[in-house]
Short mmCIF file of C-alpha atoms and ligand atoms in Angstrom, two decimals:
data_model
loop_
_atom_site.label_atom_id
_atom_site.label_comp_id
_atom_site.label_asym_id
_atom_site.label_seq_id
_atom_site.Cartn_x
_atom_site.Cartn_y
_atom_site.Cartn_z
CA MET C 1 69.46 14.47 -71.48
CA ARG C 2 67.21 11.59 -72.52
CA THR C 3 66.67 10.49 -68.98
CA LEU C 4 65.85 14.09 -67.98
CA GLN C 5 63.18 14.37 -70.77
CA SER C 6 61.56 11.04 -69.92
CA CYS C 7 61.54 12.04 -66.28
CA MET C 8 59.77 15.31 -67.10
CA GLY C 9 57.21 13.29 -69.11
CA CYS C 10 56.57 11.10 -66.15
CA GLN C 11 56.14 14.17 -63.94
CA TYR C 12 53.43 15.49 -66.34
CA ARG C 13 51.67 12.14 -66.31
CA LYS C 14 51.74 12.09 -62.52
CA LEU C 15 50.33 15.60 -62.37
CA LEU C 16 47.61 14.75 -64.89
CA GLY C 17 46.72 11.64 -62.91
CA LEU C 18 46.49 13.61 -59.69
CA LEU C 19 44.28 16.22 -61.35
CA LEU C 20 41.98 13.54 -62.72
CA PHE C 21 41.84 11.90 -59.29
CA TYR C 22 40.84 15.20 -57.64
CA ILE C 23 38.11 15.86 -60.22
CA ILE C 24 36.61 12.38 -59.83
CA ALA C 25 36.86 12.49 -56.01
CA SER C 26 35.18 15.86 -55.76
CA VAL C 27 32.34 14.83 -58.09
CA ILE C 28 31.75 11.69 -56.01
CA SER C 29 31.89 13.54 -52.69
CA TRP C 30 29.55 16.26 -53.97
CA HIS C 31 26.99 13.60 -54.81
CA LEU C 32 27.59 11.84 -51.49
CA ILE C 33 27.08 15.08 -49.55
CA LYS C 34 23.87 15.73 -51.45
CA LEU C 35 22.63 12.21 -50.75
CA ILE C 36 23.49 12.33 -47.04
CA SER C 37 21.90 15.73 -46.53
CA ARG C 38 18.75 14.53 -48.30
CA MET C 39 18.61 11.51 -46.00
CA ALA C 40 19.14 13.69 -42.95
CA LEU C 41 16.42 16.09 -44.02
CA TYR C 42 13.80 13.68 -45.20
CA GLY C 43 14.70 10.36 -43.62
CA GLU C 44 15.10 7.34 -45.81
CA CYS C 45 11.43 6.88 -46.59
CA PRO C 46 9.78 8.59 -49.54
CA VAL C 47 7.99 11.06 -47.28
CA ASN C 48 5.88 12.56 -49.97
CA ALA C 49 4.31 9.21 -50.76
CA THR C 50 3.78 8.45 -47.06
CA TRP C 51 2.05 11.73 -46.43
CA VAL C 52 -0.13 11.50 -49.50
CA ARG C 53 -1.24 8.04 -48.37
CA GLU C 54 -1.90 9.31 -44.84
CA ILE C 55 -4.02 12.18 -46.05
CA SER C 56 -5.95 10.12 -48.57
CA GLU C 57 -6.71 7.57 -45.85
CA LEU C 58 -7.92 10.29 -43.51
CA LEU C 59 -10.17 11.79 -46.17
CA GLU C 60 -11.66 8.41 -47.05
CA ARG C 61 -12.64 7.57 -43.48
CA PRO C 62 -16.41 7.38 -42.92
CA SER C 63 -16.00 9.76 -39.99
CA CYS C 64 -14.49 12.42 -42.28
CA ASN C 65 -17.39 14.76 -42.80
CA LEU C 66 -15.80 17.05 -45.39
CA ASP C 67 -17.67 17.45 -48.65
CA GLU C 68 -15.96 17.06 -52.06
CA PRO C 69 -14.95 20.72 -52.55
CA GLN C 70 -13.53 20.79 -49.00
CA LYS C 71 -11.57 17.60 -49.64
CA ASN C 72 -10.14 19.02 -52.87
CA LYS C 73 -9.20 22.23 -51.11
CA MET C 74 -7.42 20.29 -48.40
CA LEU C 75 -5.51 18.17 -50.91
CA ALA C 76 -4.47 21.28 -52.84
CA HIS C 77 -3.25 22.85 -49.61
CA CYS C 78 -1.32 19.71 -48.72
CA LYS C 79 0.34 19.61 -52.13
CA ILE C 80 1.87 22.99 -51.42
CA THR C 81 2.89 22.33 -47.83
CA MET C 82 4.18 18.85 -48.60
CA ASP C 83 6.62 19.71 -51.34
CA PRO C 84 9.80 18.27 -49.78
CA ASN C 85 11.89 21.01 -51.34
CA SER C 86 9.88 23.76 -49.69
CA GLN C 87 11.38 25.72 -46.83
CA THR C 88 8.46 24.82 -44.55
CA VAL C 89 9.02 21.11 -44.93
CA ARG C 90 12.77 21.46 -44.41
CA MET C 91 12.09 23.32 -41.17
CA MET C 92 9.47 20.86 -40.04
CA ARG C 93 11.71 17.88 -40.50
CA SER C 94 14.40 19.05 -38.15
CA LEU C 95 12.79 17.97 -34.90
CA PRO C 96 14.02 19.84 -31.81
CA VAL C 97 15.53 17.84 -28.96
CA LEU C 98 16.19 20.86 -26.71
CA THR C 99 14.06 23.88 -25.91
CA PRO C 100 15.64 27.36 -26.20
CA TRP C 101 16.04 27.27 -22.37
CA LEU C 102 17.81 23.91 -22.68
CA ALA C 103 15.13 21.59 -21.33
CA PRO C 104 15.23 18.18 -23.03
CA ILE C 105 12.47 17.23 -25.48
CA ILE C 106 11.88 13.52 -25.10
CA TRP C 107 11.85 11.43 -28.27
CA GLU C 108 12.69 7.77 -28.77
CA GLY C 109 16.48 7.59 -29.00
CA THR C 110 17.15 10.57 -26.73
CA PHE C 111 17.17 8.63 -23.46
CA ASP C 112 18.53 5.45 -21.92
CA THR C 113 15.77 3.70 -19.95
CA LYS C 114 18.17 1.48 -18.02
CA LEU C 115 20.30 4.41 -16.89
CA LEU C 116 17.28 6.53 -15.99
CA ASN C 117 15.73 3.70 -13.99
CA SER C 118 18.90 3.46 -11.93
CA GLN C 119 18.53 7.14 -11.05
CA PHE C 120 15.11 6.73 -9.45
CA LYS C 121 14.71 4.94 -6.12
CA PRO C 122 12.90 1.58 -6.18
CA ASP C 123 10.27 2.97 -3.80
CA LEU C 124 9.38 5.84 -6.15
CA GLN C 125 5.61 6.44 -6.14
CA VAL C 126 3.89 7.96 -9.15
CA GLY C 127 0.28 9.17 -9.25
CA LEU C 128 -1.70 8.94 -12.49
CA THR C 129 -4.78 11.18 -12.29
CA VAL C 130 -7.74 10.74 -14.57
CA PHE C 131 -11.30 12.08 -14.73
CA ALA C 132 -14.17 9.82 -15.79
CA VAL C 133 -17.40 11.74 -15.49
CA LYS C 134 -20.76 10.81 -17.04
CA LYS C 135 -20.31 8.78 -20.23
CA TYR C 136 -16.53 8.94 -20.05
CA VAL C 137 -16.47 6.06 -17.53
CA GLN C 138 -16.63 3.79 -20.59
CA PHE C 139 -13.01 4.66 -21.45
CA LEU C 140 -11.66 3.50 -18.10
CA GLN C 141 -11.41 -0.22 -18.78
CA ASN C 142 -9.06 0.05 -21.76
CA PHE C 143 -7.26 3.01 -20.24
CA LEU C 144 -6.38 1.07 -17.08
CA LEU C 145 -5.58 -2.20 -18.88
CA SER C 146 -3.19 -0.40 -21.21
CA ALA C 147 -1.61 1.51 -18.30
CA GLU C 148 -0.90 -1.76 -16.51
CA GLU C 149 0.85 -2.96 -19.64
CA HIS C 150 2.90 0.15 -20.52
CA PHE C 151 2.84 2.85 -17.83
CA MET C 152 5.72 2.88 -15.31
CA VAL C 153 6.10 -0.89 -15.53
CA GLY C 154 7.66 -2.32 -12.35
CA ARG C 155 7.00 0.90 -10.43
CA LYS C 156 4.58 1.77 -7.66
CA VAL C 157 1.65 3.58 -9.25
CA HIS C 158 -1.43 5.14 -7.66
CA TYR C 159 -4.33 5.58 -10.05
CA TYR C 160 -6.49 8.48 -8.89
CA ILE C 161 -9.86 8.16 -10.61
CA PHE C 162 -12.11 11.19 -10.21
CA THR C 163 -15.68 10.19 -11.02
CA ASP C 164 -19.34 10.92 -10.38
CA GLN C 165 -20.18 7.19 -10.61
CA PRO C 166 -17.97 5.16 -8.24
CA LYS C 167 -20.12 2.06 -8.75
CA LYS C 168 -19.40 1.98 -12.49
CA ILE C 169 -15.63 1.89 -12.15
CA PRO C 170 -14.33 -1.42 -13.56
CA THR C 171 -12.16 -3.58 -11.34
CA ILE C 172 -8.93 -4.37 -13.14
CA PRO C 173 -6.32 -6.75 -11.73
CA LEU C 174 -3.34 -4.55 -10.83
CA HIS C 175 0.31 -5.55 -10.60
CA HIS C 176 2.01 -5.73 -7.22
CA GLY C 177 2.52 -2.32 -5.59
CA ARG C 178 -0.08 -0.58 -7.75
CA SER C 179 -3.44 0.64 -6.47
CA ALA C 180 -6.56 2.48 -7.63
CA HIS C 181 -8.27 5.21 -5.60
CA ILE C 182 -11.74 6.38 -6.47
CA LEU C 183 -12.40 10.03 -5.69
CA GLU C 184 -16.02 11.06 -5.95
CA ILE C 185 -16.82 14.41 -7.55
CA PRO C 186 -20.07 16.03 -8.72
CA ALA C 187 -21.10 15.80 -12.39
CA HIS C 188 -20.70 19.28 -13.84
CA GLN C 189 -23.03 20.32 -16.60
CA PRO C 190 -21.38 22.04 -19.59
CA TRP C 191 -18.38 20.08 -20.89
CA GLN C 192 -15.91 22.91 -20.57
CA GLU C 193 -16.86 22.91 -16.91
CA ILE C 194 -15.75 19.30 -16.49
CA SER C 195 -12.56 19.87 -18.37
CA MET C 196 -11.78 23.05 -16.41
CA TYR C 197 -12.96 21.67 -13.09
CA ARG C 198 -10.01 19.30 -13.29
CA MET C 199 -7.69 22.15 -12.35
CA GLU C 200 -9.66 22.88 -9.18
CA ALA C 201 -9.98 19.24 -8.13
CA LEU C 202 -6.30 18.53 -8.82
CA SER C 203 -5.08 21.54 -6.87
CA MET C 204 -7.25 20.59 -3.90
CA MET C 205 -6.12 16.98 -3.91
CA ALA C 206 -2.47 17.90 -4.46
CA LYS C 207 -2.61 20.04 -1.36
CA HIS C 208 -4.51 17.68 0.87
CA ARG C 209 -3.64 14.17 -0.23
CA PHE C 210 -1.14 13.62 -3.03
CA TYR C 211 1.69 15.15 -0.99
CA ASN C 212 1.57 12.20 1.37
CA GLU C 213 1.39 9.46 -1.21
CA VAL C 214 3.44 10.19 -4.34
CA GLN C 215 6.48 12.17 -5.49
CA TYR C 216 5.30 12.78 -9.05
CA LEU C 217 1.92 13.27 -10.67
CA VAL C 218 0.99 12.56 -14.28
CA CYS C 219 -2.35 14.14 -15.22
CA VAL C 220 -4.10 12.81 -18.31
CA ASP C 221 -7.33 12.59 -20.31
CA VAL C 222 -9.25 9.32 -19.97
CA ASP C 223 -10.16 8.94 -23.66
CA MET C 224 -6.68 7.54 -24.28
CA VAL C 225 -4.77 4.26 -24.34
CA PHE C 226 -1.12 3.53 -23.68
CA ASN C 227 0.34 1.88 -26.74
CA ASP C 228 4.06 1.65 -25.96
CA HIS C 229 6.59 2.23 -23.18
CA VAL C 230 5.96 5.26 -20.94
CA GLY C 231 8.40 5.26 -18.04
CA VAL C 232 10.51 7.40 -15.74
CA GLU C 233 11.84 9.40 -18.70
CA ILE C 234 8.67 11.51 -18.43
CA LEU C 235 9.30 12.49 -14.81
CA GLY C 236 10.66 15.91 -13.90
CA GLU C 237 9.89 19.06 -11.92
CA LEU C 238 7.43 20.42 -14.50
CA VAL C 239 6.65 18.47 -17.65
CA ALA C 240 4.51 19.53 -20.62
CA THR C 241 3.74 17.81 -23.92
CA LEU C 242 3.86 19.13 -27.47
CA HIS C 243 0.41 19.16 -29.06
CA PRO C 244 0.46 16.61 -31.92
CA GLY C 245 -1.39 19.01 -34.20
CA TYR C 246 1.04 21.91 -33.84
CA PHE C 247 4.56 20.59 -33.34
CA THR C 248 5.45 21.36 -36.95
CA MET C 249 3.78 24.76 -37.02
CA PRO C 250 5.38 28.20 -36.79
CA ARG C 251 4.69 30.19 -33.62
CA TYR C 252 2.39 32.76 -35.21
CA SER C 253 -0.10 30.01 -36.12
CA LEU C 254 -0.39 28.50 -32.64
CA PRO C 255 -3.95 28.65 -31.24
CA TYR C 256 -3.17 30.58 -28.07
CA GLU C 257 -5.78 32.85 -26.49
CA HIS C 258 -5.39 36.08 -28.48
CA ARG C 259 -7.83 38.32 -26.57
CA PRO C 260 -6.00 40.49 -24.03
CA SER C 261 -9.15 40.52 -21.88
CA SER C 262 -8.57 36.88 -20.90
CA LEU C 263 -5.95 35.91 -18.34
CA ALA C 264 -4.90 33.17 -20.76
CA TYR C 265 -3.79 35.84 -23.25
CA ILE C 266 -0.45 35.26 -24.94
CA SER C 267 0.87 38.17 -27.00
CA PRO C 268 2.44 37.66 -30.45
CA ALA C 269 5.85 38.23 -28.87
CA GLU C 270 5.38 35.42 -26.34
CA GLY C 271 4.98 31.66 -26.40
CA ASP C 272 7.37 28.86 -27.24
CA PHE C 273 5.39 25.76 -28.17
CA TYR C 274 1.73 24.82 -28.08
CA TYR C 275 1.24 22.30 -25.30
CA MET C 276 -1.58 19.77 -25.03
CA GLY C 277 -3.92 19.89 -22.06
CA ALA C 278 -4.43 16.13 -22.16
CA ILE C 279 -1.11 15.26 -20.49
CA PHE C 280 1.14 17.16 -18.15
CA ALA C 281 3.25 16.05 -15.22
CA GLY C 282 5.54 17.16 -12.44
CA THR C 283 6.33 17.00 -8.77
CA VAL C 284 3.34 17.34 -6.46
CA ALA C 285 4.47 20.87 -5.51
CA GLN C 286 4.74 21.99 -9.13
CA ILE C 287 1.40 20.44 -10.12
CA TYR C 288 -0.19 22.15 -7.15
CA GLN C 289 1.19 25.54 -8.26
CA LEU C 290 0.16 24.98 -11.87
CA THR C 291 -3.38 23.75 -11.20
CA TYR C 292 -3.95 26.40 -8.51
CA ALA C 293 -2.83 29.22 -10.82
CA CYS C 294 -4.86 27.92 -13.77
CA ASN C 295 -7.97 27.50 -11.63
CA ARG C 296 -7.60 31.05 -10.26
CA ALA C 297 -7.30 32.40 -13.80
CA ILE C 298 -10.33 30.39 -14.98
CA ILE C 299 -12.42 31.76 -12.09
CA ALA C 300 -11.26 35.35 -12.74
CA ASP C 301 -12.12 35.03 -16.45
CA LYS C 302 -15.50 33.59 -15.59
CA SER C 303 -16.30 36.51 -13.31
CA LYS C 304 -15.69 38.79 -16.31
CA GLY C 305 -17.84 36.61 -18.55
CA ILE C 306 -14.87 35.36 -20.59
CA GLU C 307 -13.95 31.82 -21.44
CA ALA C 308 -10.56 31.12 -23.00
CA VAL C 309 -10.62 29.74 -26.53
CA TRP C 310 -9.36 26.26 -25.59
CA HIS C 311 -10.54 26.37 -21.99
CA ASP C 312 -8.10 24.85 -19.47
CA GLU C 313 -5.56 24.17 -22.25
CA SER C 314 -5.30 27.91 -22.98
CA HIS C 315 -4.62 28.63 -19.31
CA LEU C 316 -2.06 25.81 -19.17
CA ASN C 317 -0.24 27.36 -22.13
CA ARG C 318 -0.30 30.78 -20.46
CA TYR C 319 1.13 29.36 -17.24
CA LEU C 320 3.91 27.60 -19.15
CA VAL C 321 5.02 30.84 -20.81
CA ARG C 322 6.00 32.18 -17.39
CA HIS C 323 6.99 28.87 -15.84
CA LYS C 324 9.10 27.08 -18.41
CA PRO C 325 8.77 23.30 -18.25
CA THR C 326 11.94 21.55 -17.14
CA LYS C 327 11.19 18.74 -19.57
CA VAL C 328 9.05 18.58 -22.70
CA LEU C 329 7.50 15.41 -24.10
CA SER C 330 7.36 14.93 -27.85
CA PRO C 331 4.05 14.00 -29.51
CA GLU C 332 5.08 10.35 -29.05
CA TYR C 333 3.42 10.89 -25.66
CA MET C 334 0.19 12.30 -27.08
CA TRP C 335 -0.70 11.04 -30.52
CA ASP C 336 -3.90 10.98 -32.49
CA VAL C 337 -4.29 8.99 -35.70
CA TYR C 338 -5.97 12.02 -37.27
CA MET C 339 -2.74 14.02 -37.12
CA LEU C 340 -0.34 14.37 -40.01
CA HIS C 341 3.39 13.59 -39.96
CA GLY C 342 3.03 10.37 -37.95
CA ASP C 343 5.98 9.09 -39.99
CA LEU C 344 8.22 11.42 -37.98
CA LEU C 345 7.59 9.41 -34.79
CA LYS C 346 9.43 6.20 -34.01
CA LYS C 347 6.90 5.33 -31.32
CA LYS C 348 3.30 6.26 -30.59
CA ARG C 349 3.14 5.71 -26.88
CA PHE C 350 -0.14 7.30 -25.81
CA LEU C 351 -3.01 7.38 -28.27
CA ALA C 352 -6.30 9.28 -28.32
CA VAL C 353 -9.30 6.96 -28.71
CA THR C 354 -11.49 7.93 -31.64
CA LYS C 355 -14.85 8.95 -30.22
CA ASP C 356 -18.22 10.11 -31.47
CA HIS C 357 -18.11 13.58 -29.92
CA GLU C 358 -21.84 14.22 -30.10
CA GLU C 359 -22.84 10.87 -28.66
CA ILE C 360 -20.31 10.84 -25.84
CA ARG C 361 -20.98 14.40 -24.75
CA SER C 362 -24.79 14.15 -24.83
C1 LIG V 401 -16.13 16.38 -22.65
C2 LIG V 401 -16.71 17.09 -23.68
C3 LIG V 401 -18.07 17.35 -23.71
C4 LIG V 401 -18.86 16.88 -22.69
C5 LIG V 401 -18.28 16.17 -21.67
C6 LIG V 401 -16.93 15.91 -21.63
C7 LIG V 401 -16.34 15.16 -20.55
C8 LIG V 401 -14.97 15.19 -20.27
C9 LIG V 401 -17.16 14.30 -19.78
O1 LIG V 401 -18.39 14.19 -19.95
N1 LIG V 401 -16.59 13.54 -18.80
C10 LIG V 401 -15.25 13.60 -18.56
O2 LIG V 401 -14.80 12.86 -17.67
N2 LIG V 401 -14.44 14.44 -19.26
C11 LIG V 401 -13.02 14.48 -18.90
O3 LIG V 401 -12.40 15.62 -19.48
C12 LIG V 401 -12.30 13.26 -19.44
O4 LIG V 401 -11.23 12.92 -18.60
C13 LIG V 401 -11.79 13.77 -20.76
O5 LIG V 401 -10.72 12.99 -21.26
C14 LIG V 401 -11.39 15.18 -20.40
C15 LIG V 401 -11.29 16.16 -21.57
O6 LIG V 401 -12.40 16.06 -22.42
P1 LIG V 401 -12.25 15.46 -23.89
O7 LIG V 401 -11.35 14.26 -23.82
O8 LIG V 401 -13.59 15.20 -24.46
O9 LIG V 401 -11.55 16.62 -24.65
P2 LIG V 401 -10.75 16.48 -26.04
O10 LIG V 401 -10.20 17.84 -26.31
O11 LIG V 401 -9.64 15.47 -25.83
O12 LIG V 401 -11.73 15.99 -27.08
MN1 LIG V 402 -9.44 13.80 -24.67
#
């Protein structure tokens, strides 16, 4: 009898112990889950502090021409959008690595350079096209030097430099197997013309020359510098780049052409991302199709007296609604120090050079 009672007592103690263990374990795991999900959502850095510092720095720059009330308004706006508990920020911080049509979005950590390099033949030839018209020739030196350091290192690269001033093109020592070709073009007057003329010139050259010389083309702005590795991971059939100013924005706020009278029109029901006109890539055939279609649309708009809101970029975005890119580059491949959320990027591979717009375009 005694042994039975003491045994029952020990059963109760065991049960109590187990209960206590479960309570403590679930409290600990609840806190752990909360901690892990916070880290996953916001990263380990105190994002709020980083963003506040970024914005304050931007506002204090001499080139920031906002007046005091404008600055205050901007800060107030940022306070709302930067609250890490807000739904917007939660959404923004989950960066997509696949498009809805399952094309990869290239971020640091999503690719293996060694493996990718083994998938491309050693005799792969890549064309890098760039326009340097009027005062923009001054960007070429640093552009080319940085490309030699970071762009398709160890690969055969053809630089195609479209310019109105062949004599002013700097001579940069190029690595073995890499060459520069100067292609003379007329200086167009209004700036949109130069920017848009690129589509015409590229489609012509793709048809008549690039076919024979390269397999892929990468078409970029010249007011840029390479700042980190840019390699074969950017090559694909049709490659577009997320605009650094809009990759965290909801679709309804993207600056597409909203007037149905323009051929660049994108309706509220259409559009996926907002792509940047300053860098796109693809096979020669795809770049030919893209630049030819965009140029045709630009000409048709012009004949109706319409110019798309962001010029060639608007037409590029329209084209990419119908022809989904097979690969999308993250803003690592097109960054500008004036953009927010730089803390989300592990690398800033291709950077816009800060320029005095009025001076350079005069
Ligand atoms: C651009 C704006 C106003 C007046 C002229 C130009 C211009 C552009 C020019 O005088 N020369 C020239 O070669 N371009 C080419 O078009 C450059 O490759 C330049 O990178 C590209 C797009 O123009 P950006 O860079 O001024 O446009 P954002 O949107 O990058 O500022
Ligand atoms: Mn530019």
